[in-house]
GROMACS .gro file of C-alpha atoms in nm:
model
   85
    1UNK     CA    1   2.124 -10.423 -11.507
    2UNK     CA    2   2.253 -10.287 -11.831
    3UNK     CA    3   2.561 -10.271 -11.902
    4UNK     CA    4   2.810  -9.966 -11.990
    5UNK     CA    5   2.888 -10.069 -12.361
    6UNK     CA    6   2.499 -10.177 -12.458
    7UNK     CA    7   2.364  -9.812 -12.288
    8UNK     CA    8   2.674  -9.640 -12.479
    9UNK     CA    9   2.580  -9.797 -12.811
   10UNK     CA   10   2.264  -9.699 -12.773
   11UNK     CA   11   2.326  -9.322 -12.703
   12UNK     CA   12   2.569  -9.335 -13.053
   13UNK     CA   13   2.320  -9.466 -13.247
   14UNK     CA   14   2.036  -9.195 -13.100
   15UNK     CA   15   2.324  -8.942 -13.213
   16UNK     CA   16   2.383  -9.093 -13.556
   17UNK     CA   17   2.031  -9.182 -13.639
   18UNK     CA   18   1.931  -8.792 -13.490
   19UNK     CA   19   2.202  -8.656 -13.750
   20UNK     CA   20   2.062  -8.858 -14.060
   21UNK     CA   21   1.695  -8.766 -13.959
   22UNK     CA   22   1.820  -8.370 -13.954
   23UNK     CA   23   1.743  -8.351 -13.570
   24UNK     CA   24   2.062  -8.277 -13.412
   25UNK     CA   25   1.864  -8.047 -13.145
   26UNK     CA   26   1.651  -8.216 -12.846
   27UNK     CA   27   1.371  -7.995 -12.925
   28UNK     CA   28   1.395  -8.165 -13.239
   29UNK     CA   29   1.397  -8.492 -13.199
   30UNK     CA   30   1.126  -8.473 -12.910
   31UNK     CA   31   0.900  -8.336 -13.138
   32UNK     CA   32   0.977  -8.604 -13.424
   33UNK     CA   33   0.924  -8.868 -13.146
   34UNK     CA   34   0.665  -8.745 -12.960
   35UNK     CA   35   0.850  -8.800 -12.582
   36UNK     CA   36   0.820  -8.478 -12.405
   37UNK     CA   37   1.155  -8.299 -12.399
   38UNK     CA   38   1.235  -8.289 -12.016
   39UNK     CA   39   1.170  -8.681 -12.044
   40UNK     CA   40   1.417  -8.680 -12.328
   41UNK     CA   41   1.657  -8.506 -12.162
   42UNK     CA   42   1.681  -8.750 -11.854
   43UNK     CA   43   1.645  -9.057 -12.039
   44UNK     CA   44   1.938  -8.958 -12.248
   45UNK     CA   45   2.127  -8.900 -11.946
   46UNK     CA   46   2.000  -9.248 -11.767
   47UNK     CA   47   1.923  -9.468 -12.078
   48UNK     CA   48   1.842  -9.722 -11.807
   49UNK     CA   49   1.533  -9.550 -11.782
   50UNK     CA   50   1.375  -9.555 -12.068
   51UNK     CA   51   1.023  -9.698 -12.149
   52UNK     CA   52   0.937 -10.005 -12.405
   53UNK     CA   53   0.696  -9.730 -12.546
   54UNK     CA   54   0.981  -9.438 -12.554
   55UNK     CA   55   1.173  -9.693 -12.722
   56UNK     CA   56   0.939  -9.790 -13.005
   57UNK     CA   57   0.849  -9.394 -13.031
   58UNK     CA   58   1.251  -9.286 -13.095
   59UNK     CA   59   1.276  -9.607 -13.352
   60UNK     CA   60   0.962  -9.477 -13.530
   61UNK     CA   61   1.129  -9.140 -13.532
   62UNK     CA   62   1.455  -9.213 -13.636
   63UNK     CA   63   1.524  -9.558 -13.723
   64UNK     CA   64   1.781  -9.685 -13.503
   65UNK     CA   65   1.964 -10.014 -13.549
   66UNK     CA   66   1.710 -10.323 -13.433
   67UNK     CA   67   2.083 -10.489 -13.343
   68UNK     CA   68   2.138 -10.194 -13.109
   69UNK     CA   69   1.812 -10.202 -12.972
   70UNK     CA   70   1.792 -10.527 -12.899
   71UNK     CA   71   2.169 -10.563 -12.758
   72UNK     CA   72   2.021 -10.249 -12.546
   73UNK     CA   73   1.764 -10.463 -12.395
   74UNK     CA   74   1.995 -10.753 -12.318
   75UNK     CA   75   1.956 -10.997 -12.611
   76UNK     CA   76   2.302 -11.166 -12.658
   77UNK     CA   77   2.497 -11.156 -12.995
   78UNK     CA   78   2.351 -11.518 -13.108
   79UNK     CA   79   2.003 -11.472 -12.978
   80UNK     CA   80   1.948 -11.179 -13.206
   81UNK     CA   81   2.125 -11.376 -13.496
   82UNK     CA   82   1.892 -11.663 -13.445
   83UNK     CA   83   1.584 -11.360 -13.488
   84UNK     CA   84   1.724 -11.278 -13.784
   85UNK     CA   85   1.713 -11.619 -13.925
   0.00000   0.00000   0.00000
C-alpha cells in the first residue's frame, strides 16, 4: 500500500515538473508523455494506479525527482541514499 505523503509528493512534483516543462494543461502533458489523457486523468486522481511504464513515460517527459519516484514506489530514505552512493 502506498502511503498518503509518498502519493502526495508525487502529485507535487507532476505539478512542479508540468510547470517547468510549460505543460500546465492535461492535454499537454499527455501528449509530451505519450499516456492517453483519460488514463492521465485517473491516474492522477489514484496515483496508486499507475504503471512502471506510465512512470518511466512522465519522467521522460518531464523529469521528475528520482528521490520522489523512488520514495513513490516504497524505497525508504537510506535505501535510496545507499543508490546514490
Amino acid at each position: 500500500k502506498y502511503d498518503d505523503y509518498a502519493k502526495e509528493s508525487l502529485l507535487r512534483e507532476i505539478r512542479k515538473c508540468q510547470g517547468a516543462a510549460d505543460l500546465m494543461n492535461g492535454k499537454l502533458l499527455s501528449d509530451a508523455s505519450g499516456i492517453p489523457y483519460q488514463t492521465l486523468m485517473r491516474r492522477l486522481q489514484s496515483p496508486e494506479n499507475f504503471t512502471m511504464g506510465e512512470i518511466r513515460k512522465l519522467h521522460t517527459a518531464i523529469n521528475l525527482d528520482p528521490f520522489v519516484l523512488l520514495s513513490f514506489l516504497g524505497y525508504s530514505k537510506k535505501e535510496i541514499k545507499q543508490l546514490q552512493e
